[in-house]
Amino acid sequence: MFVWWRAGGAPHVPGTRCRLEEMMAEVAVIGAGFVGLSSAYWLMRDGHRVTLFDPLGPGEGASYGNAGTFANYGCIPVNNPDVFRSLPRLLFSATSPFRIRWRYLPQLAPWLARFLLAATPGRYELSAKALAGMLSRAFDGYREMLASDALSRFVRQRECVYLYSNAVSFDAAQPSLALRRSLGVRFENVDRDGIRALEPNLAPIFAHGTLFRDSWFLSDPCGFLCALHASLIGQGLRHERTAIRMLEPRPAGVRIVDEAGRTHGAEHVVVCAGALSGRFARQCGDRVPLDTERGYHVRFPGTSSLISRPCGWAERGFYMVPMDGGIRAAGTVELGGYGLQKNQALLNLITTSARQALPGLPEPDSTWLGFRPSLPDGLPVVGASSASPRVVYAFGHQHLGVTLGGVTGSVVADLVAGRPSPIDLEPYSPRRF
């Protein structure tokens, strides 16, 4: 009898007919970000032969430029009831971290309508509870990986602090903080003196802060994924550097066609292609309203010693994070599709705001634009396709790809193996729309 120990849980003991050699399968994983590489890790741990399909290197999409925070506190969807009260400021304030590219509005309108419907109190609380359920197991998805020195060297054990520059914003945040606490999030509020004790180099413009316990961050998210990728390659992972054009589920497997028209076969396919995953869902009969949030970062070189932890400016919608190459100021949201042109106004906002918060910052040396996969209810899609259980979806993690990558990978392995998941997957079903 074969026994697989799952991180953070009891052993899985397969039935007598599920011997290891019978369970081994050819599995294709589309996407080399946090979710895709974590899925490859857990699938290979189960003994499957895995081929990764991504035209880029590991972590070169949205996983490259994020804030790198393990945000176990991130159970509050972006679309919360405050959005209705805040909409005029969000749309028209010069310091708003939210933008819409108005020429994209006709295409965006159906998604935006669903987003606003999901912001009603009842639906918002259901989404928050669903996120909290997965977040409560998020570290289990990484626990075993981080036993490796090659990966753990990127981990910085410093908690994130949210900063509020005015009392009105802090007071407005109290209902969402109360909901977080009710869902098991550990935090403490700090005053101006507490903020100064945590981060003395911050400008004295923040009167209130919230320190989230048990959170941490990565000093180089892409470096972490490159190290994981190298480890998996050494264990037999194949990486086909090509984009996939089409999936065709069949009774005994899945036919895969790449951008050059070449055909590949697999017994199972896992779709972790981030914001590009929607077309694969459509090919499998699922109309998933996936769009993208255009997110930005600005890097200030040689400045990592100025702060010791992720510092999020709540009103401005971005983090400052001390990474290996300097402080990365990352965040904001722009709804505007996949165009590669950066919004200079948002880059200016991040730059100016970061230098207000940390007066010692020099001029930035680089900027970045990425595309977060976003669904209107703030929840990812994790589950089998309508066409076939041989196609598994794992996409749409929005701002939580780093945090939920590991646990999502473990759920993917459960789905491929036909094991019950310890997480209720109904809220993440592709058929919920």
mmCIF file of C-alpha atoms in Angstrom, residues 36-209:
data_model
loop_
_atom_site.group_PDB
_atom_site.id
_atom_site.type_symbol
_atom_site.label_atom_id
_atom_site.label_comp_id
_atom_site.label_asym_id
_atom_site.label_seq_id
_atom_site.Cartn_x
_atom_site.Cartn_y
_atom_site.Cartn_z
ATOM 1 C CA GLY A 36 0.916 26.765 -12.549
ATOM 2 C CA LEU A 37 4.251 25.892 -10.930
ATOM 3 C CA SER A 38 2.592 25.021 -7.626
ATOM 4 C CA SER A 39 0.238 22.710 -9.521
ATOM 5 C CA ALA A 40 3.227 21.089 -11.224
ATOM 6 C CA TYR A 41 4.869 20.633 -7.820
ATOM 7 C CA TRP A 42 1.877 18.873 -6.271
ATOM 8 C CA LEU A 43 1.162 16.781 -9.369
ATOM 9 C CA MET A 44 4.751 15.573 -9.533
ATOM 10 C CA ARG A 45 4.603 14.848 -5.812
ATOM 11 C CA ASP A 46 1.779 12.441 -6.647
ATOM 12 C CA GLY A 47 4.004 10.782 -9.242
ATOM 13 C CA HIS A 48 2.500 12.260 -12.420
ATOM 14 C CA ARG A 49 4.570 13.113 -15.480
ATOM 15 C CA VAL A 50 4.061 16.841 -16.031
ATOM 16 C CA THR A 51 4.660 19.045 -19.055
ATOM 17 C CA LEU A 52 4.479 22.799 -18.567
ATOM 18 C CA PHE A 53 3.337 24.940 -21.490
ATOM 19 C CA ASP A 54 4.321 28.607 -21.401
ATOM 20 C CA PRO A 55 6.123 30.626 -24.083
ATOM 21 C CA LEU A 56 7.904 32.642 -21.391
ATOM 22 C CA GLY A 57 10.145 31.669 -18.518
ATOM 23 C CA PRO A 58 8.845 30.943 -15.019
ATOM 24 C CA GLY A 59 7.038 33.842 -13.385
ATOM 25 C CA GLU A 60 7.359 36.243 -16.300
ATOM 26 C CA GLY A 61 3.661 37.134 -16.525
ATOM 27 C CA ALA A 62 1.563 38.696 -13.766
ATOM 28 C CA SER A 63 3.590 36.702 -11.218
ATOM 29 C CA TYR A 64 6.677 38.764 -12.033
ATOM 30 C CA GLY A 65 5.789 42.231 -10.816
ATOM 31 C CA ASN A 66 3.406 41.783 -7.889
ATOM 32 C CA ALA A 67 3.946 42.939 -4.313
ATOM 33 C CA GLY A 68 5.127 39.473 -3.243
ATOM 34 C CA THR A 69 3.025 39.446 -0.075
ATOM 35 C CA PHE A 70 1.636 36.317 1.539
ATOM 36 C CA ALA A 71 -1.667 38.047 2.281
ATOM 37 C CA ASN A 72 -3.439 35.523 4.508
ATOM 38 C CA TYR A 73 -5.595 38.473 5.591
ATOM 39 C CA GLY A 74 -6.845 39.133 2.037
ATOM 40 C CA CYS A 75 -10.400 37.806 2.406
ATOM 41 C CA ILE A 76 -12.082 41.137 1.625
ATOM 42 C CA PRO A 77 -13.024 41.263 -2.085
ATOM 43 C CA VAL A 78 -12.313 44.467 -3.987
ATOM 44 C CA ASN A 79 -16.013 44.710 -4.740
ATOM 45 C CA ASN A 80 -17.352 45.419 -1.265
ATOM 46 C CA PRO A 81 -20.426 47.528 -0.418
ATOM 47 C CA ASP A 82 -18.272 50.623 0.087
ATOM 48 C CA VAL A 83 -17.724 50.735 -3.668
ATOM 49 C CA PHE A 84 -21.119 52.408 -4.180
ATOM 50 C CA ARG A 85 -20.347 55.180 -1.682
ATOM 51 C CA SER A 86 -16.805 55.586 -2.952
ATOM 52 C CA LEU A 87 -17.518 55.403 -6.692
ATOM 53 C CA PRO A 88 -17.424 59.177 -7.416
ATOM 54 C CA ARG A 89 -14.060 59.538 -5.642
ATOM 55 C CA LEU A 90 -12.678 56.380 -7.257
ATOM 56 C CA LEU A 91 -13.629 57.571 -10.732
ATOM 57 C CA PHE A 92 -12.738 61.243 -10.529
ATOM 58 C CA SER A 93 -10.192 61.922 -7.781
ATOM 59 C CA ALA A 94 -6.639 62.645 -8.929
ATOM 60 C CA THR A 95 -5.326 60.443 -6.092
ATOM 61 C CA SER A 96 -7.664 57.524 -6.775
ATOM 62 C CA PRO A 97 -5.874 54.182 -7.290
ATOM 63 C CA PHE A 98 -8.662 53.096 -9.658
ATOM 64 C CA ARG A 99 -8.974 53.923 -13.356
ATOM 65 C CA ILE A 100 -11.163 52.863 -16.269
ATOM 66 C CA ARG A 101 -10.037 53.207 -19.871
ATOM 67 C CA TRP A 102 -13.273 54.660 -21.194
ATOM 68 C CA ARG A 103 -12.847 53.366 -24.729
ATOM 69 C CA TYR A 104 -12.859 49.884 -23.211
ATOM 70 C CA LEU A 105 -16.165 50.485 -21.394
ATOM 71 C CA PRO A 106 -18.475 48.861 -24.027
ATOM 72 C CA GLN A 107 -16.508 45.619 -23.738
ATOM 73 C CA LEU A 108 -16.215 45.932 -19.973
ATOM 74 C CA ALA A 109 -19.873 46.792 -19.254
ATOM 75 C CA PRO A 110 -21.210 43.213 -18.703
ATOM 76 C CA TRP A 111 -18.319 42.414 -16.352
ATOM 77 C CA LEU A 112 -18.783 45.713 -14.513
ATOM 78 C CA ALA A 113 -22.497 45.037 -14.020
ATOM 79 C CA ARG A 114 -21.697 41.643 -12.468
ATOM 80 C CA PHE A 115 -19.024 43.314 -10.321
ATOM 81 C CA LEU A 116 -21.536 45.796 -8.896
ATOM 82 C CA LEU A 117 -24.102 43.045 -8.266
ATOM 83 C CA ALA A 118 -21.470 41.093 -6.340
ATOM 84 C CA ALA A 119 -20.833 44.183 -4.171
ATOM 85 C CA THR A 120 -24.188 43.895 -2.410
ATOM 86 C CA PRO A 121 -23.778 43.040 1.301
ATOM 87 C CA GLY A 122 -25.049 39.463 1.118
ATOM 88 C CA ARG A 123 -22.968 38.429 -1.884
ATOM 89 C CA TYR A 124 -19.916 40.274 -0.627
ATOM 90 C CA GLU A 125 -20.014 38.402 2.690
ATOM 91 C CA LEU A 126 -20.385 35.053 0.899
ATOM 92 C CA SER A 127 -17.307 35.838 -1.201
ATOM 93 C CA ALA A 128 -15.360 36.906 1.895
ATOM 94 C CA LYS A 129 -16.244 33.661 3.701
ATOM 95 C CA ALA A 130 -15.244 31.592 0.678
ATOM 96 C CA LEU A 131 -11.898 33.385 0.401
ATOM 97 C CA ALA A 132 -11.290 32.997 4.131
ATOM 98 C CA GLY A 133 -11.859 29.256 3.831
ATOM 99 C CA MET A 134 -9.111 28.867 1.250
ATOM 100 C CA LEU A 135 -6.822 31.407 2.933
ATOM 101 C CA SER A 136 -6.995 29.478 6.201
ATOM 102 C CA ARG A 137 -5.180 26.629 4.412
ATOM 103 C CA ALA A 138 -2.916 28.805 2.266
ATOM 104 C CA PHE A 139 0.305 28.146 4.152
ATOM 105 C CA ASP A 140 -0.232 24.372 3.977
ATOM 106 C CA GLY A 141 0.268 24.689 0.232
ATOM 107 C CA TYR A 142 3.790 26.071 0.764
ATOM 108 C CA ARG A 143 4.899 24.415 4.003
ATOM 109 C CA GLU A 144 6.677 21.511 2.335
ATOM 110 C CA MET A 145 8.186 23.631 -0.451
ATOM 111 C CA LEU A 146 9.710 25.982 2.088
ATOM 112 C CA ALA A 147 11.610 23.140 3.711
ATOM 113 C CA SER A 148 14.008 23.654 0.786
ATOM 114 C CA ASP A 149 16.760 26.226 1.389
ATOM 115 C CA ALA A 150 16.620 27.134 -2.313
ATOM 116 C CA LEU A 151 13.071 28.458 -1.812
ATOM 117 C CA SER A 152 13.012 29.516 1.839
ATOM 118 C CA ARG A 153 15.857 31.982 1.239
ATOM 119 C CA PHE A 154 13.344 34.274 -0.493
ATOM 120 C CA VAL A 155 10.986 34.383 2.501
ATOM 121 C CA ARG A 156 11.039 37.413 4.803
ATOM 122 C CA GLN A 157 9.167 36.921 8.078
ATOM 123 C CA ARG A 158 7.840 40.439 8.517
ATOM 124 C CA GLU A 159 4.123 41.183 8.756
ATOM 125 C CA CYS A 160 2.334 43.622 6.492
ATOM 126 C CA VAL A 161 1.019 46.898 7.852
ATOM 127 C CA TYR A 162 -1.851 48.868 6.282
ATOM 128 C CA LEU A 163 -1.454 52.624 6.741
ATOM 129 C CA TYR A 164 -4.198 55.250 6.866
ATOM 130 C CA SER A 165 -3.397 58.897 6.336
ATOM 131 C CA ASN A 166 -6.721 60.152 7.671
ATOM 132 C CA ALA A 167 -9.175 59.125 10.372
ATOM 133 C CA VAL A 168 -12.137 59.052 7.989
ATOM 134 C CA SER A 169 -10.596 56.205 5.960
ATOM 135 C CA PHE A 170 -9.635 54.293 9.084
ATOM 136 C CA ASP A 171 -13.149 54.631 10.495
ATOM 137 C CA ALA A 172 -14.604 53.503 7.155
ATOM 138 C CA ALA A 173 -12.385 50.399 7.276
ATOM 139 C CA GLN A 174 -13.776 49.209 10.621
ATOM 140 C CA PRO A 175 -16.641 47.058 9.220
ATOM 141 C CA SER A 176 -14.275 45.193 6.903
ATOM 142 C CA LEU A 177 -11.747 44.770 9.732
ATOM 143 C CA ALA A 178 -14.510 43.385 11.943
ATOM 144 C CA LEU A 179 -15.454 40.930 9.186
ATOM 145 C CA ARG A 180 -11.821 39.868 8.835
ATOM 146 C CA ARG A 181 -11.602 39.259 12.578
ATOM 147 C CA SER A 182 -14.805 37.213 12.533
ATOM 148 C CA LEU A 183 -13.303 35.073 9.770
ATOM 149 C CA GLY A 184 -10.176 34.299 11.770
ATOM 150 C CA VAL A 185 -7.751 36.993 10.609
ATOM 151 C CA ARG A 186 -5.334 38.041 13.360
ATOM 152 C CA PHE A 187 -4.361 41.717 13.476
ATOM 153 C CA GLU A 188 -3.814 44.634 15.771
ATOM 154 C CA ASN A 189 -4.352 48.329 15.227
ATOM 155 C CA VAL A 190 -1.501 50.722 15.885
ATOM 156 C CA ASP A 191 -1.405 54.464 16.370
ATOM 157 C CA ARG A 192 1.066 57.063 15.102
ATOM 158 C CA ASP A 193 3.667 56.100 17.716
ATOM 159 C CA GLY A 194 3.210 52.425 16.958
ATOM 160 C CA ILE A 195 3.778 53.058 13.259
ATOM 161 C CA ARG A 196 6.953 54.991 14.019
ATOM 162 C CA ALA A 197 8.195 52.142 16.204
ATOM 163 C CA LEU A 198 7.607 49.673 13.360
ATOM 164 C CA GLU A 199 8.998 51.809 10.532
ATOM 165 C CA PRO A 200 10.818 54.952 11.695
ATOM 166 C CA ASN A 201 11.687 56.120 8.167
ATOM 167 C CA LEU A 202 8.055 56.598 7.148
ATOM 168 C CA ALA A 203 6.895 60.196 6.954
ATOM 169 C CA PRO A 204 4.721 61.178 9.950
ATOM 170 C CA ILE A 205 1.601 61.403 7.796
ATOM 171 C CA PHE A 206 -0.049 58.176 8.964
ATOM 172 C CA ALA A 207 -2.251 58.423 12.035
ATOM 173 C CA HIS A 208 -3.520 54.832 12.037
ATOM 174 C CA GLY A 209 -2.317 51.432 10.931
#
